[in-house]
Short mmCIF file of C-alpha atoms in Angstrom, two decimals:
data_model
loop_
_atom_site.label_atom_id
_atom_site.label_comp_id
_atom_site.label_asym_id
_atom_site.label_seq_id
_atom_site.Cartn_x
_atom_site.Cartn_y
_atom_site.Cartn_z
CA MET A 9 0.00 0.00 0.00
CA VAL A 10 1.26 3.46 -0.88
CA SER A 11 1.57 5.87 2.02
CA ALA A 12 -0.40 9.11 1.90
CA VAL A 13 2.43 10.86 3.74
CA GLN A 14 5.00 12.93 1.88
CA LEU A 15 8.07 13.87 3.91
CA ILE A 16 9.63 17.25 3.15
CA ARG A 17 13.31 17.92 3.67
CA SER A 18 14.79 21.40 3.68
CA SER A 19 18.13 22.20 2.13
CA SER A 20 17.92 25.61 3.84
CA LEU A 21 17.87 24.13 7.37
CA SER A 22 20.49 22.14 9.26
CA SER A 23 21.05 18.55 8.16
CA VAL A 24 21.84 17.62 11.78
CA ALA A 25 18.19 16.79 12.55
CA GLU A 26 17.41 13.08 12.32
CA TYR A 27 13.97 13.67 10.82
CA ALA A 28 12.21 15.46 8.00
CA TYR A 29 11.30 19.05 8.83
CA ALA A 30 7.74 18.77 7.53
CA ALA A 31 5.22 16.32 6.14
CA THR A 32 2.01 16.57 4.15
CA ALA A 33 -0.96 14.35 3.46
CA PRO A 34 -3.53 14.82 0.70
CA ALA A 35 -6.96 16.25 1.47
CA GLU A 36 -8.61 12.88 0.84
CA ALA A 37 -6.54 11.14 3.54
CA ARG A 38 -8.23 10.01 6.75
CA LEU A 39 -6.36 11.49 9.70
CA VAL A 40 -5.73 9.32 12.77
CA PHE A 41 -4.90 11.17 15.99
CA LEU A 42 -3.35 8.80 18.50
CA ALA A 43 -3.28 9.26 22.24
CA GLY A 44 0.16 9.10 23.76
CA ALA A 45 1.43 5.52 23.66
CA CYS A 46 2.59 4.58 27.15
CA PRO A 47 4.91 1.82 28.40
CA LEU A 48 2.07 -0.26 29.82
CA ASP A 49 1.53 -4.01 29.49
CA ALA A 50 -1.85 -5.63 28.83
CA ASP A 51 -2.62 -5.50 32.57
CA GLY A 52 -1.94 -1.75 32.73
CA GLN A 53 1.36 -2.13 34.58
CA THR A 54 4.33 0.07 33.72
CA VAL A 55 7.14 -1.96 32.15
CA ALA A 56 10.91 -1.41 32.00
CA ILE A 57 10.92 0.67 35.18
CA GLY A 58 13.92 2.99 35.29
CA ASP A 59 14.86 2.22 31.64
CA HIS A 60 14.23 5.05 29.17
CA ALA A 61 15.10 2.96 26.11
CA GLY A 62 13.07 -0.02 27.33
CA GLN A 63 10.05 2.17 27.94
CA ALA A 64 10.46 3.80 24.52
CA ALA A 65 10.41 0.32 22.94
CA ALA A 66 7.22 -0.53 24.83
CA CYS A 67 5.67 2.75 23.70
CA VAL A 68 6.54 1.99 20.07
CA ALA A 69 5.03 -1.50 20.37
CA ASN A 70 1.81 -0.02 21.80
CA LEU A 71 1.83 2.70 19.14
CA ARG A 72 2.12 0.04 16.41
CA GLN A 73 -0.89 -1.77 17.89
CA ALA A 74 -2.99 1.39 18.12
CA LEU A 75 -2.09 2.21 14.52
CA ALA A 76 -3.01 -1.31 13.39
CA ASP A 77 -6.35 -1.04 15.19
CA ALA A 78 -6.96 2.18 13.20
CA GLY A 79 -5.93 0.55 9.89
CA ALA A 80 -2.52 2.23 9.76
CA THR A 81 1.19 1.50 10.18
CA LEU A 82 4.27 3.47 11.18
CA GLN A 83 4.68 4.34 7.49
CA ASP A 84 1.39 6.30 7.71
CA VAL A 85 2.58 8.51 10.57
CA VAL A 86 2.79 12.22 9.74
CA SER A 87 4.44 13.44 12.95
CA THR A 88 5.37 12.40 16.48
CA ARG A 89 6.00 13.94 19.85
CA VAL A 90 8.28 12.04 22.25
CA LEU A 91 7.94 13.00 25.91
CA VAL A 92 10.65 11.93 28.35
CA ALA A 93 10.40 12.50 32.09
CA SER A 94 13.95 13.69 32.66
CA SER A 95 16.08 16.80 32.65
CA ARG A 96 19.09 14.81 31.39
CA GLN A 97 19.77 15.10 27.67
CA ALA A 98 21.25 11.56 27.66
CA ASP A 99 17.89 10.14 28.78
CA LEU A 100 16.08 12.01 26.01
CA VAL A 101 18.59 10.76 23.45
CA ALA A 102 18.25 7.16 24.68
CA ALA A 103 14.48 7.25 24.22
CA TRP A 104 14.74 9.10 20.91
CA ALA A 105 17.18 6.55 19.45
CA VAL A 106 14.63 3.77 19.94
CA VAL A 107 11.82 5.78 18.34
CA ARG A 108 14.02 6.96 15.46
CA ASP A 109 15.21 3.41 14.75
CA ALA A 110 11.63 2.08 14.76
CA PHE A 111 10.67 4.53 12.02
CA GLY A 112 13.77 3.84 9.92
CA GLU A 113 13.78 5.74 6.63
CA HIS A 114 10.28 7.09 7.34
CA ASP A 115 11.85 9.80 9.51
CA VAL A 116 8.77 11.88 10.23
CA PRO A 117 8.87 15.35 11.76
CA SER A 118 9.17 14.92 15.51
CA THR A 119 9.47 16.90 18.70
CA LEU A 120 11.52 15.52 21.60
CA MET A 121 10.70 17.05 24.97
CA GLY A 122 11.93 16.65 28.51
CA VAL A 123 9.05 16.92 30.95
CA THR A 124 8.76 16.89 34.72
CA VAL A 125 6.39 13.96 35.15
CA LEU A 126 4.11 11.69 33.12
CA GLY A 127 0.75 10.21 34.06
CA TYR A 128 1.46 6.66 35.25
CA ASP A 129 3.54 5.44 38.18
CA ASP A 130 7.18 4.95 37.12
CA GLN A 131 6.45 6.20 33.57
CA LEU A 132 9.43 7.80 31.85
CA VAL A 133 8.40 7.91 28.17
CA GLU A 134 5.29 8.61 26.08
CA VAL A 135 5.00 8.80 22.29
CA GLU A 136 2.20 10.71 20.54
CA ALA A 137 1.52 10.48 16.81
CA VAL A 138 -0.71 11.63 13.98
CA ALA A 139 -1.16 9.39 10.95
CA ALA A 140 -2.86 9.77 7.54
CA VAL A 141 -4.26 6.88 5.52
CA LEU A 142 -5.93 6.54 2.16
CA ASP A 143 -9.01 4.30 2.37
#
């Protein structure tokens, strides 16, 4: 299936960013707005406690499932926001590396943010996304 998402790269902006600077989807695409994927197991328990990368992997797995339930895949994602409960840049980078690797060449525009606290006990990472699919 062909993705509705077109990634836009800018030759005028720094090439240091590990993502496209913008993305578009055609007007006929169905938009899917996903709640933040959290590092919770099927019983609602936080997994990989104390492990930013492990929690990011759990978030990506849950994001993949939510996308599948909406008839989409990671290739349909238009943008992401990665929230990391830490003031340490190394923790943000550890979580980001997992998310970036999961998306591979489909390097969608993304925002990486350090936050004070997230909603679940022992939660360190949350990944939000918007996707666009052609039905």
